[in-house]
Structures are given as C-alpha cells and as structure tokens.
XYZ file of C-alpha atoms in Angstrom:
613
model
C -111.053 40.356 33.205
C -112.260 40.376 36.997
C -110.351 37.431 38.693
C -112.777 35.383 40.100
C -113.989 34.953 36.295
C -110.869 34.088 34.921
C -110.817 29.848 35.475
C -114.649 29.536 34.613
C -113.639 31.342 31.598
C -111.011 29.191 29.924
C -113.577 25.987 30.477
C -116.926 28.290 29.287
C -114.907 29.547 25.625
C -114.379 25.171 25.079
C -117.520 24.659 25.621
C -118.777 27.745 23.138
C -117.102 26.512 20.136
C -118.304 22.854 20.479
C -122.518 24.419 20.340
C -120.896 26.837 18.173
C -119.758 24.525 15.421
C -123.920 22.564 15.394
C -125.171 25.840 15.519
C -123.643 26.978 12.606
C -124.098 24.147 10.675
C -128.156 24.550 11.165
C -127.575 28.029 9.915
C -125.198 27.331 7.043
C -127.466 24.914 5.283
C -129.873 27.651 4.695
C -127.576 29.791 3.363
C -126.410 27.301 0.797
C -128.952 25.446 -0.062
C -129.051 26.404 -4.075
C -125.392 28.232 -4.175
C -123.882 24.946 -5.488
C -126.507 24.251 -7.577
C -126.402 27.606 -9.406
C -123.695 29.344 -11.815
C -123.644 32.768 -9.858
C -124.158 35.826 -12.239
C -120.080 37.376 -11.951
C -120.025 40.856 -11.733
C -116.911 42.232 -12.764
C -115.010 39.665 -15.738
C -112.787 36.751 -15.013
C -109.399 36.439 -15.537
C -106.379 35.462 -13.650
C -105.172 38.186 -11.363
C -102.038 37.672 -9.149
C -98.644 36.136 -10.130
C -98.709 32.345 -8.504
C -96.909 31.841 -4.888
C -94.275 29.422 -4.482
C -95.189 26.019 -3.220
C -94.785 25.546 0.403
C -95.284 23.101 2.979
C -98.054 24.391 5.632
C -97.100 25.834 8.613
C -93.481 27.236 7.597
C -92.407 29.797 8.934
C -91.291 31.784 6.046
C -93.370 33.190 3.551
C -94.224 35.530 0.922
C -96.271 38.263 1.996
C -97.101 42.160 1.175
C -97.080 45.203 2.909
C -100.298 46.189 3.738
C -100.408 50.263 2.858
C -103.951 50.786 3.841
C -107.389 49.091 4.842
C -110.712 49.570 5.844
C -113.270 47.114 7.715
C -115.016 45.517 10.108
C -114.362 42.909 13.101
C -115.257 41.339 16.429
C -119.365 41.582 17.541
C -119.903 38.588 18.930
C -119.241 36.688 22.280
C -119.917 33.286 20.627
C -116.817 32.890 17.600
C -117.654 29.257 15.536
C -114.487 27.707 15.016
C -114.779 28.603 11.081
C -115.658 31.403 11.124
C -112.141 32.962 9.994
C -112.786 30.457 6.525
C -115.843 32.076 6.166
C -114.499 35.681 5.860
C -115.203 36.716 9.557
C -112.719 39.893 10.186
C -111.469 39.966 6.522
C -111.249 43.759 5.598
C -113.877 45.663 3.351
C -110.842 47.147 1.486
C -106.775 46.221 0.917
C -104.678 48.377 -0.601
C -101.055 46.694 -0.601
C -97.715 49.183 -1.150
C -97.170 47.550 -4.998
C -100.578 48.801 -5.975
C -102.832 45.316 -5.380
C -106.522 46.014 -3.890
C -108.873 43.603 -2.707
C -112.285 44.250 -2.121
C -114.214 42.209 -0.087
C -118.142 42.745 -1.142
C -120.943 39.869 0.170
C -118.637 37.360 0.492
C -116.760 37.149 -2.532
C -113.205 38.549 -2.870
C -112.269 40.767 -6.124
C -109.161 41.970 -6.636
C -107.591 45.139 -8.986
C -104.267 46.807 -9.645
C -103.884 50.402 -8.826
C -101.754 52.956 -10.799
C -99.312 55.005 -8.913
C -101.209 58.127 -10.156
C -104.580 56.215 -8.034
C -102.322 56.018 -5.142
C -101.797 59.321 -5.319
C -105.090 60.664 -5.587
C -106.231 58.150 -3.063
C -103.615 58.864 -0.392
C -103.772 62.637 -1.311
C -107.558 62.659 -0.523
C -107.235 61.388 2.828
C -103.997 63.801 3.840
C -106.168 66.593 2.297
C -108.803 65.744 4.554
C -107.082 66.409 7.656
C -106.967 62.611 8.877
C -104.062 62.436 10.180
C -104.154 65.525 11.939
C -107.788 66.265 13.721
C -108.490 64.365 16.749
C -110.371 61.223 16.398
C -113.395 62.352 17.690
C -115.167 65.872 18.570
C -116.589 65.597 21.993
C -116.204 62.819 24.500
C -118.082 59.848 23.178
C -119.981 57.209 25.728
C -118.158 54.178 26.699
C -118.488 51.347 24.268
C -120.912 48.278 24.893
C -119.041 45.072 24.989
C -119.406 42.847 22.122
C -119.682 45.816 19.489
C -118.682 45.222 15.878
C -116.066 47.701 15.345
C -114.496 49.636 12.466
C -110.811 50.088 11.764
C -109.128 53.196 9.140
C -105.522 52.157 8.721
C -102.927 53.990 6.665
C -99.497 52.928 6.872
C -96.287 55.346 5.782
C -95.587 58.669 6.639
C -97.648 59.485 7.872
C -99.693 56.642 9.871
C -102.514 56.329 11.401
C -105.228 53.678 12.935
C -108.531 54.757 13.934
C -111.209 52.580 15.519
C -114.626 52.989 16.525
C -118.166 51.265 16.668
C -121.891 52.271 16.546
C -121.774 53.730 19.615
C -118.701 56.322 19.027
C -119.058 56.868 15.316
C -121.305 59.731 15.864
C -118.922 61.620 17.326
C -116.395 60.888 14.945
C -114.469 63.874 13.872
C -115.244 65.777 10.424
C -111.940 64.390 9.079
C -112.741 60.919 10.035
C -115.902 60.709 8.664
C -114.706 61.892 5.292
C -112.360 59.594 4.998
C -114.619 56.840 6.140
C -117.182 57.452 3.150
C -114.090 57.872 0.832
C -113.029 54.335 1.712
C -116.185 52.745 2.029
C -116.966 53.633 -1.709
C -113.743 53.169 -3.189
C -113.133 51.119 -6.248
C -110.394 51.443 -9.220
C -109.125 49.660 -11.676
C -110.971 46.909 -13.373
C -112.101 44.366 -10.661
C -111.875 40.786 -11.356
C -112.162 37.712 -9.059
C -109.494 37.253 -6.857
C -108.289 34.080 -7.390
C -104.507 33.054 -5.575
C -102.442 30.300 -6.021
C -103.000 29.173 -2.201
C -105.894 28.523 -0.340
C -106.717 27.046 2.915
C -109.596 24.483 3.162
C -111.694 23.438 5.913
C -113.098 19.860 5.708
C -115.122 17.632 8.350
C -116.830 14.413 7.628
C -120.352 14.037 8.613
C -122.608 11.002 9.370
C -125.442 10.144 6.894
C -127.972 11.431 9.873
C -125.965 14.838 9.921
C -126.127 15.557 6.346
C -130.229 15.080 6.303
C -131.389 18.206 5.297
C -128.514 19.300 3.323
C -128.245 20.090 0.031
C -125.377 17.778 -1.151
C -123.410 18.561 -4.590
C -120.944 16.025 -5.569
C -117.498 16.977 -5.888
C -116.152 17.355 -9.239
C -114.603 14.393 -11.103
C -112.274 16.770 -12.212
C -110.599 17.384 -8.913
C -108.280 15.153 -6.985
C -110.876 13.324 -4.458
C -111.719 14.769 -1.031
C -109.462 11.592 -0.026
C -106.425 12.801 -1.653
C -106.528 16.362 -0.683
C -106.677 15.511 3.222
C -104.303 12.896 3.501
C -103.635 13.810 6.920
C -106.814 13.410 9.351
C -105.016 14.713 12.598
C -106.824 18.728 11.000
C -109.321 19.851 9.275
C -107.565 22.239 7.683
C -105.524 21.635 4.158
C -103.591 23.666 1.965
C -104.107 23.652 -1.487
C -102.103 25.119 -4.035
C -100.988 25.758 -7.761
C -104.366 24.670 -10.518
C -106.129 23.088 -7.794
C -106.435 26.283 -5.731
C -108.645 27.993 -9.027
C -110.652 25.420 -9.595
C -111.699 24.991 -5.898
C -112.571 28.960 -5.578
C -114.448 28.242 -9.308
C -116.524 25.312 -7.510
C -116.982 27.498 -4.698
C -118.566 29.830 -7.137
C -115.843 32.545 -5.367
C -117.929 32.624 -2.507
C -116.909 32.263 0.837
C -119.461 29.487 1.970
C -120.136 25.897 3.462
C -121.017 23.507 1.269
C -121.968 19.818 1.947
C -120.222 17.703 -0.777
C -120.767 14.156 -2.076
C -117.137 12.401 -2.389
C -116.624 8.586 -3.010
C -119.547 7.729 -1.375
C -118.611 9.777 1.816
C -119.934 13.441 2.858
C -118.353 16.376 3.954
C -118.618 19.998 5.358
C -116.104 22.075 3.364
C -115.272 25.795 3.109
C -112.397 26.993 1.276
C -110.438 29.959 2.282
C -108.282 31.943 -0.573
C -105.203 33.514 1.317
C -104.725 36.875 0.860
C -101.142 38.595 0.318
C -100.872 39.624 3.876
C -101.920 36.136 4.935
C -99.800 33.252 5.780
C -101.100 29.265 6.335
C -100.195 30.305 10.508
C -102.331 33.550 10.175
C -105.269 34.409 8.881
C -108.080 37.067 9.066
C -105.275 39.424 10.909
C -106.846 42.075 12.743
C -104.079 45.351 13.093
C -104.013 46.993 16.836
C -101.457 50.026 15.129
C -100.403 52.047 12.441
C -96.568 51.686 11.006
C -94.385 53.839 9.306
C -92.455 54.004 6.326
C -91.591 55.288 3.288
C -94.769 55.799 0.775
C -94.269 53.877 -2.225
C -94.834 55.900 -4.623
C -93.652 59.661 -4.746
C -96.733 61.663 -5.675
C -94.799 64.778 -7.515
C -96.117 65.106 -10.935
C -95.678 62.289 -12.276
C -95.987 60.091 -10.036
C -93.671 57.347 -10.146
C -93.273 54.224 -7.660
C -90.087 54.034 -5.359
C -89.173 50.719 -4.197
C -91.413 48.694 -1.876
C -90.504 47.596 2.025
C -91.036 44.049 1.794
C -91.594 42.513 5.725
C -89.523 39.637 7.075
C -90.308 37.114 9.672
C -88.543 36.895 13.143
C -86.005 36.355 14.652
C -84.168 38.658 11.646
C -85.045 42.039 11.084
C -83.117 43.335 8.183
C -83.099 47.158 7.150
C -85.512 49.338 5.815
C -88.332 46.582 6.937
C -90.888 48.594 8.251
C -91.945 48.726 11.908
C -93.849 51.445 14.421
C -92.409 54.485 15.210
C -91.637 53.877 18.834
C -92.627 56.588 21.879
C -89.636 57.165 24.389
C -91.644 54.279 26.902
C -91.376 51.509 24.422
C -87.946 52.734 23.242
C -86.762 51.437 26.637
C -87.946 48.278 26.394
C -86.210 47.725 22.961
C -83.759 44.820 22.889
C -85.329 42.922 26.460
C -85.952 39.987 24.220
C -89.192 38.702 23.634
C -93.027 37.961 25.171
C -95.315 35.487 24.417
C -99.468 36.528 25.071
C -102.921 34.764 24.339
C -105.145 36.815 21.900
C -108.601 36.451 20.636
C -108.160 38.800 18.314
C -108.362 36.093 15.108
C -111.811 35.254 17.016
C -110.580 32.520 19.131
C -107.753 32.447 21.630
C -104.379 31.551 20.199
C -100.613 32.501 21.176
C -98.822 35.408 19.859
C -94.820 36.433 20.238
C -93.991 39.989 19.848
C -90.581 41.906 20.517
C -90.065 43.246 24.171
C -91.387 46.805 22.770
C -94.276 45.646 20.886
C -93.366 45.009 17.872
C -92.260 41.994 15.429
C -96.161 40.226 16.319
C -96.202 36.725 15.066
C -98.923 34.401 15.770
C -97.430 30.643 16.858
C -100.476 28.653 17.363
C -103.495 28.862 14.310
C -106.087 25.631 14.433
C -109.318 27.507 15.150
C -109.628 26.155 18.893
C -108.492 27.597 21.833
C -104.679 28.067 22.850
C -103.826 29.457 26.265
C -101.256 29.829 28.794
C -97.926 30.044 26.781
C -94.722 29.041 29.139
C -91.089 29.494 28.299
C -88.615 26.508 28.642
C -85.317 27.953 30.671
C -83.341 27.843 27.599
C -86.152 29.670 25.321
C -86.068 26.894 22.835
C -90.019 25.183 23.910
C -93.382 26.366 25.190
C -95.712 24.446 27.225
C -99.169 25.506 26.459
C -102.766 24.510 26.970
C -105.191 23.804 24.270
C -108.710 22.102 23.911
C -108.393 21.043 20.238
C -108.776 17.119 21.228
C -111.743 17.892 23.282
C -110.564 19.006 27.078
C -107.707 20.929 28.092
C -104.463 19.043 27.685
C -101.203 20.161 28.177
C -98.990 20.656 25.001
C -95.067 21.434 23.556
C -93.581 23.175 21.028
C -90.636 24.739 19.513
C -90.238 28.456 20.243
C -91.057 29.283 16.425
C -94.711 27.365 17.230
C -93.614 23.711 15.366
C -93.578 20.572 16.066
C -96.830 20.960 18.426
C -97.022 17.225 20.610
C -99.442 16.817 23.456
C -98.240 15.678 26.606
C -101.148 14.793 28.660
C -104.175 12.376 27.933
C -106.845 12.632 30.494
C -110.779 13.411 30.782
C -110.003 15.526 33.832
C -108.498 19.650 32.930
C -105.179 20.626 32.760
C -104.031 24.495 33.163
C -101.071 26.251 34.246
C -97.898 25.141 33.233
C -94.783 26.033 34.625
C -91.028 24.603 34.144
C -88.802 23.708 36.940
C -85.232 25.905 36.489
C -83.712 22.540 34.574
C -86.203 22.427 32.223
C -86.654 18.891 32.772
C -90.017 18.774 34.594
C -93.545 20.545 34.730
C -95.743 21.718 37.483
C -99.118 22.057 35.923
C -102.817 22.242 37.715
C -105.507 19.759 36.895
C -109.123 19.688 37.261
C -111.151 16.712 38.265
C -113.875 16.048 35.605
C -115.201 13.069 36.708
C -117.561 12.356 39.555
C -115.981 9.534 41.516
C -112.526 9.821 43.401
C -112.683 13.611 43.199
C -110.770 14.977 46.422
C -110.927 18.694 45.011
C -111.690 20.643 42.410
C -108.178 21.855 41.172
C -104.976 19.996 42.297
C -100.856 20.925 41.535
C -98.956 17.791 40.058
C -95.719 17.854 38.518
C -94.330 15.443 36.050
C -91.170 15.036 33.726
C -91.151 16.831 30.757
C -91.991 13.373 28.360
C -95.281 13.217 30.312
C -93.928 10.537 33.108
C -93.059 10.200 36.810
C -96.218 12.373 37.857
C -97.080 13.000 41.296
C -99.398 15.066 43.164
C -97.699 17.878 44.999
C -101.518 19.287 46.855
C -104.408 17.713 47.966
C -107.011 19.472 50.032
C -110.526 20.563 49.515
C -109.566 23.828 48.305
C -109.199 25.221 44.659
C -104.671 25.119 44.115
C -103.750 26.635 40.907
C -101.536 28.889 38.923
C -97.650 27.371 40.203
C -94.608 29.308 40.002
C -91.608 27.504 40.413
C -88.350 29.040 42.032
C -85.643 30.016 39.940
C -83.618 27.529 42.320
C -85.936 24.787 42.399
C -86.704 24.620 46.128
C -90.040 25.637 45.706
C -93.579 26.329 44.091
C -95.627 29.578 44.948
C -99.528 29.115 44.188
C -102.694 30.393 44.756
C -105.486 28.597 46.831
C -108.836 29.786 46.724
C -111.389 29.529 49.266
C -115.327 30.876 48.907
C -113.709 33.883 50.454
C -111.440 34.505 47.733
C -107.408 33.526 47.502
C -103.927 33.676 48.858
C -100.353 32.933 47.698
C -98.851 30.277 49.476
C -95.260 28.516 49.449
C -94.273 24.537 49.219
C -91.357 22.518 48.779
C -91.201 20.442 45.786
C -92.048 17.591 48.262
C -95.146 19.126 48.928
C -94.385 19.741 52.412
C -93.661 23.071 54.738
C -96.694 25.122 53.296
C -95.748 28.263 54.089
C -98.370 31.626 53.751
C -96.946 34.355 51.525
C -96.819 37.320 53.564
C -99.160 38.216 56.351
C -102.142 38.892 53.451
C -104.821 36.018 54.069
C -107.438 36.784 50.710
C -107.024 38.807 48.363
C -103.918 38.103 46.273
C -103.126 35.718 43.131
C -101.085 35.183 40.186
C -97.179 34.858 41.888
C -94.430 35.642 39.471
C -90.497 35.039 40.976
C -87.896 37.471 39.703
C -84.981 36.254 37.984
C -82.950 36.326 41.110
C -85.499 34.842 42.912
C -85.075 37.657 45.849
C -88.622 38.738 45.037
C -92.223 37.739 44.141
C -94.729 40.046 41.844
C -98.392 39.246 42.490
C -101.749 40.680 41.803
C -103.760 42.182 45.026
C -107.208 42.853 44.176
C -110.178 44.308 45.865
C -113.502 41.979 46.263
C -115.686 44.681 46.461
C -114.748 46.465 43.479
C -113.039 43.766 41.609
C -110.139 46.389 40.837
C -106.429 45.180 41.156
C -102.864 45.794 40.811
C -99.592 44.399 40.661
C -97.648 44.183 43.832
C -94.358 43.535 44.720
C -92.507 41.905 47.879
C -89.368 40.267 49.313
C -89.974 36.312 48.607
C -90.691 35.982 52.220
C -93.556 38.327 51.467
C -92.318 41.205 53.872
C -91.754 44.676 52.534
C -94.746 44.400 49.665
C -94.828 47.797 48.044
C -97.775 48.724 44.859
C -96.361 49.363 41.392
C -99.473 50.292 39.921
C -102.848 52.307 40.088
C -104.771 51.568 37.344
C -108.411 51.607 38.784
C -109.365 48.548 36.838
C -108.146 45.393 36.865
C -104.648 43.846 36.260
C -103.679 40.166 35.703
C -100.387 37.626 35.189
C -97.118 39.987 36.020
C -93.851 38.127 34.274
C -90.620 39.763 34.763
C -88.461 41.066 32.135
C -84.670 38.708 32.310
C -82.755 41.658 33.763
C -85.483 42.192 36.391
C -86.239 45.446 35.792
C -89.618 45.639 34.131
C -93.029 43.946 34.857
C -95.228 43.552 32.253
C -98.893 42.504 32.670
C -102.404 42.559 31.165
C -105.033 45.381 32.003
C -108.597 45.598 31.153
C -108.717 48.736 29.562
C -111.324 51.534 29.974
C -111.288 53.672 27.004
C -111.110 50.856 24.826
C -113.368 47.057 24.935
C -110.243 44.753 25.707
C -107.258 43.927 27.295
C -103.486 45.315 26.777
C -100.722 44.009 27.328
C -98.664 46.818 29.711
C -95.204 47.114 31.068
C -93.680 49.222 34.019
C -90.130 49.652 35.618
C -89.553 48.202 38.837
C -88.231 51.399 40.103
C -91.709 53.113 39.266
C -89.558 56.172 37.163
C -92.416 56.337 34.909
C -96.150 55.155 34.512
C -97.058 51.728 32.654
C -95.956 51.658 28.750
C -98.940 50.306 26.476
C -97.344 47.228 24.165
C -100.731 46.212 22.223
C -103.756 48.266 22.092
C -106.501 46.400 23.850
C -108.786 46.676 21.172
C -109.149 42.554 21.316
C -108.331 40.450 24.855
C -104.255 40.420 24.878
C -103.889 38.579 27.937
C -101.207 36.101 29.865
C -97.590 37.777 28.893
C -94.649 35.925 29.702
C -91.395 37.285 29.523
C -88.987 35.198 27.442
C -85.912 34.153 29.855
C-alpha cells in the first residue's frame, strides 16, 4: 500500500461497511422477497448427515475441526465487503473434500454434503496426479498482471504431494494444460448421494430494525416452534449467536437451507437474520477461511488395490503442536526462522480486516479477532500475555485489550475523536497511542500522541503542533518515543522524551521516512524510506541516533511496518507484491546473508506484523 494512503485508509474501510450494511439490505429484500414464503423444491433427499459436535461456549479456543484434503472455489472481487457477507456464503468453497471422506458442495447458495468411499478418493486424487498437476508449471507463457479487485480461483490439494494454485479471469487463459484439466474435473465433481448439509452448530446473524426500516420487506414470522428471537440473543453487546444441538436443524429447515436474509416477525419486534451452518473446517472465531498454501502429509487412504483408509491427521490449536499434525513443508528460508516465537498481522482475507497470529516461519495461522468489523494494529504487551488493538465495531476507532489467545476483548477508550497506533511503554503499564480530532471546535491538529495508563486513566498529551504526529515507538528503556510527523511535503522520524520535551530529528533525513521500529537492545532503529516520486520504499536501518543508516532491502515496490524478531536478528515487514494482488508478510536477516523469506502469500492484504517479544 503506497504510504501516503495508508491513514486515509483505515478511516475510508469504517466508513465502507457502515453504506455497506444499507446497501445490502436494499438489495437483500429483493432477493428474498418469496423465499420464506415458499417450500423450496430439494434436490437431492433429506436426511441427517454429520455426527453432532459437542456443545461449546462461543469463542473457545478449542475445537473440533477436520483436515481439509482438497478444495476448489472462489473469493475476493470486490473493494466494498458488507459486514455479512461471510453469513451469506461470501468465500465459502465450490467444493470440500475433508481427509475422512466428507464433501461439501456449495451450489446457489445452499450447502449439500456426501460421504466419499476410499476407492472415490482414489480415483479422485489419482485423476489429478495423472494429470500432471502437481508437476507442470502453473501457467504456459507469461500471463498479464492481474487487475485489482479480481474474483479469484483457488485448486488446493493437501498430502503428498501438495499443491495451491490461484488465478483469475485475467490469467486463466494461460493456465497450463494440467491445470485446466484439473479445474473442469473439480468444477463438475459430485459422488456419493448428496443430501442437505445440516450441522449441529451454526452461527446466526441478527439486527433489530425500526418499523420504518422493515417497510418494504417481506416479513415471515418466526416459528412458534422455536425458542423466541429473545431467547436466542440473550446477549445484545453482538449480533452474532451460536446455536446448537435441535435448534441448529430447524433454523437451516426455516431457512429453507439457503444462505439468505430474511426479515422475521418475533414478539411483536422485527429483525434482519441470516444463519450461517459451520462447516468442519470452521470454528465460531473463523469462518469463510480463505488458504494462502498447500500442506503436506500423509494421504489418508492408501490407493493400492484395495484401497483402504490409514488413519487421519487430526489439527490442533496453538500454542501445542503435537506429532504427526500436519503443517507446510518448510524451504531452507523459513526453516531459519523456526522457533523465533510468534507474529501477530492484520488480514482482509475473511473480507474485512481482522488479526491473525502465526508461528515465526509461517505457520500455526490462527485468527484472534472475528466480529465482521474492522480490527487493526495488533501490539504486544512486554510480557506477551495482552494486545492492544484498534477496532471500529462501536462506531469510530477505539482503542482495545485482549488476552494473547484473542479473549476477553475490553475497550479502553470512549471518544468521538480516532484513535490509532498503540504502543506499550517497556513496563507494560502505560500506552502511547495517536488520536484524531473528529470534531470541529478545539481542534489544534489533525493527529496528536497521548499516552495514558493501561486502565484507560492519567492521559496526557505528549505533541501538539499543527502537523500530522503518528505511529509512536517507545524505547525499550522508556526514555523515549520515536514518531513520524507529516508535513504536505511528506514525513520524518523524530525523537521525544516521555515529557514531551527535547524533540530531537532522527538522522540528518528531513522527508521521506516513517514507520520507526527500536531493536530489542534499543542500539538501533528500523524505518521505512520511501521515494515520493515513485511511491517505492524499503526498510532501512540506523544507529538510534540515526547515523550510520544502511538499506536492507530492494524490493522495487513498496514496504511497510518493520518489527524486529526478540533476538534482533530478523526484520520482518509487509510488501505489496507484484506478481500477485496483495500484500505479504516478508522477513530478512539483519546481516543481509540472504534475500527476504515470503511468510504468507499475498494473495489477500497481510499487513502490520509485529514480532512477539
């Protein structure tokens, strides 16, 4: 992302999903005008499909899933993502094949499920090795640079061997004869005898509406055999409920299995309300999961004549990771990084930006944050124990806090003006955060650094000019803050005391550097330099004084937020990538032995890294 976009960017995507959501409601209502009204004609017959989940509270951390063995689908397309759209199906795969032999078909909406033999495994599996997928290159030629904002295909097989392919409209014509082949295979594929896929959990979305909202609507009243709208979302403070067991059937059966809105009558009161069936890869924290790489492991069934199934990996969730649970087959690059602890990133790749934790070399991805708004600038507590984050889920951005595992989420500020940028002193008692005046009276500036204790008192206001002061980095011994102030000229790194006195320039560089990161030691300071012509950057390193500054990289694009690996001798960062539509997240040794080691693909915006202390 070009620098000067990146603060008008956080504030535009808040703004998006708030038209977003009336937007889609217009549209919605056309949609579903008669669906509730109707008994839709099934097409395969119904009967109960998957053995029932245990019952669990939402938003634990552990739960059942499968191993996903192979899948097929679509995702991404569209600059403005509605908040709901991952209830409504958006990014859910055309085809799931799971390693015990479950597929789900996704087809208009509706979700059907079947169970696979080992000897359709085989055949399956067979067909695509026979094809030469995992062995051609991905495409013959050199196709043209993808448009942004492309829907885009993914071919995943897991095992050995794996492979991921993605490509759009643009680049599937030059998709290779192997590719291609296994592309029709999939998108045809059906065995077994389909029936509706009904779980035992599903996520629902409900929202109240005002009488004046729901004119125009079709309204159905909610079932009398149903616990009340009332009962099923107890708790107002989200509009998203888990529902489980009976209940979770005879929802989907209301729902006529379709992924929809409807507008239902309940006790007098009317609501907007999709429900969302789970699916076995799925957890209540993370849905509509988009893969950025291929893993490897054993097949799970051994396709001799006859085949018979071998046991199946089943995957665990951090921080253990027991044996034989299967994870990528690391290159020599992200071998080195194994065991440098962990690194929190901001994704959009479940449509909206949300906070992700993934093992130093890539692996182990977990998603922390899930409530269909827009969560942003993750920041380790000294001990590793809480993040400070930003979200607009209340409305503006606000500062939050949470447990490293992504519970017990509390907000910390309450204000009509923006918050952004937070960043613990070495005690882990206090914040330094940047905030945005909203309002139009006793506005001094546009962005300001304050810094208050960790409970959200004591504040005070450690910058006031006319200038734009924003992304703080506090010292690792507390003395002082490194920050960026930007001019209509462009931006430099300066130095303050935590008295916000003896502002001090970084270096002899005047505007064209941003985004300060101190080393552990605190002996050094990583920062972005960037070009204003070209809008191209990299990361930079220098002596805290900002003398002997020396590039790391020269990627030709542009870079963004360095963070420091705890023995200080990796950088990672994000780079807009330019083979691919997105952002990766990237990491390089401080001694410059080798060239930057890819750590997430790009295909979606992995951005803001921060290196777990």
């Amino acid at each position: 992302m070009r620098l000067k976009w990146i603060l008008p960017f956080f504030l535009f995507w808040g703004l998006t999903f708030l038209t977003a959501c009336q937007a889609k409601d217009s549209n919605a209502s056309v949609e579903t005008s008669t669906a509730a009204s109707r008994t839709l004609e099934p097409l395969y017959t119904l009967i109960p499909t998957t053995t029932a989940f245990p019952t669990v509270t939402p938003f634990v951390q552990v739960e059942p899933v499968k191993q996903v063995l192979l899948q097929y689908g679509y995702f991404g397309g569209s600059e403005t993502v509605n908040i709901t759209d991952a209830f409504l199906g958006r990014d859910v795969p055309s085809l799931i094949i799971y390693n015990d032999g479950q597929a789900i078909y996704y087809r208009d909406r509706m979700l059907y499920t079947s169970n696979l033999t080992a000897a359709d495994m085989c055949a399956l599996l067979n067909k695509v090795q026979i094809s030469g997928y995992f062995d051609v290159p991905e495409y013959t030629g050199v196709p043209p640079v993808s448009a942004d904002l492309v829907q885009s295909t993914i071919i995943q097989v897991n095992g050995k061997p794996a492979r991921a392919v993605f490509f759009d409209r643009t680049t599937q014509a030059y998709l290779s004869t192997a590719v291609l082949e296994t592309l029709h295979t999939l998108q045809a594929y059906q065995a077994g005898q389909p029936v509706f896929y009904e779980p035992q959990r599903l996520l629902m979305w409900i929202e109240p509406l005002l009488p004046a909202d729901a004119n125009g609507k079709t309204l159905v009243e909610w079932p009398a055999t149903l616990p009340t709208i009332s009962q099923i979302w107890s708790d107002r403070s989200t509009n998203r409920v888990m529902v489980e067991g009976k209940t979770s059937v005879a929802v989907l059966q209301f729902f006529n299995h379709r992924l929809q809105t409807l507008y239902v009558r309940s006790q007098g009161e009317v609501y907007r309300v999709i429900a969302r069936p789970l699916l076995p890869h799925e957890t209540s924290k993370q849905i509509s999961i988009i893969p950025d790489q291929a893993v490897e492991f054993d097949w799970p069934v051994s396709c001799g004549k006859p085949a018979v199934y071998l046991p199946s990996h089943t995957p665990t969730p951090l921080p253990a990771l027991p044996q034989g649970t299967p994870t990528a087959t690391l290159s020599a690059g992200r071998a080195s990084l194994s065991g440098r602890g962990r690194l929190l990133f901001t994704s959009d790749r479940s449509g909206n930006r949300q906070i992700y934790m993934m093992n130093s070399d890539g692996t182990r991805v977990e998603r922390l944050t899930n409530n269909l708004y827009n969560d942003l600038a993750p920041a380790w507590s000294p001990d590793g124990q809480k993040i400070a984050f930003i979200s607009n889920r209340d409305g503006n951005d606000e500062i939050y806090i949470m447990n490293a595992d992504g519970s017990n989420q509390q907000r910390l500020t309450h204000t009509v003006d923006d918050e952004g940028s937070p960043n613990w002193s070495p005690d882990g008692k206090h914040l330094v955060f940047t905030r945005r005046c909203n309002t139009l009276e006793n506005c001094t500036s546009q962005q300001d650094l304050y810094i208050f204790d960790i409970d959200g008192k004591n504040l005070y206001r450690l910058t006031n000019s006319l200038l734009n002061e924003f992304l703080p980095a506090w010292s690792p011994d507390g003395s002082r803050v490194a920050y960026v102030m930007g001019d209509p000229n462009g931006s430099s790194i300066y130095l303050i005391n935590i008295k916000g006195e003896d502002r001090k320039l970084f270096g002899n560089q005047v505007m064209n550097a941003s985004m300060p990161a101190w080393s552990p030691d605190g002996s050094h300071i990583a920062y972005v330099e960037w070009d204003p012509k070209t809008y191209q950057s990299d990361v930079y390193v220098a002596l805290a004084d900002g003398s002997q500054a020396r590039r790391l990289t020269y990627e030709k694009t542009s870079v963004s937020q360095p963070t420091w690996s705890p023995d200080g001798l990796f950088i990672a960062f994000s780079l807009r990538q330019r083979d691919n539509p997105g952002e990766a997240i990237m990491a390089v040794p401080l001694d410059a032995s080798r060239g930057p080691i890819t750590l997430t693909a790009g295909i979606q915006n992995d951005t803001q890294p921060v290196w777990a202390p």
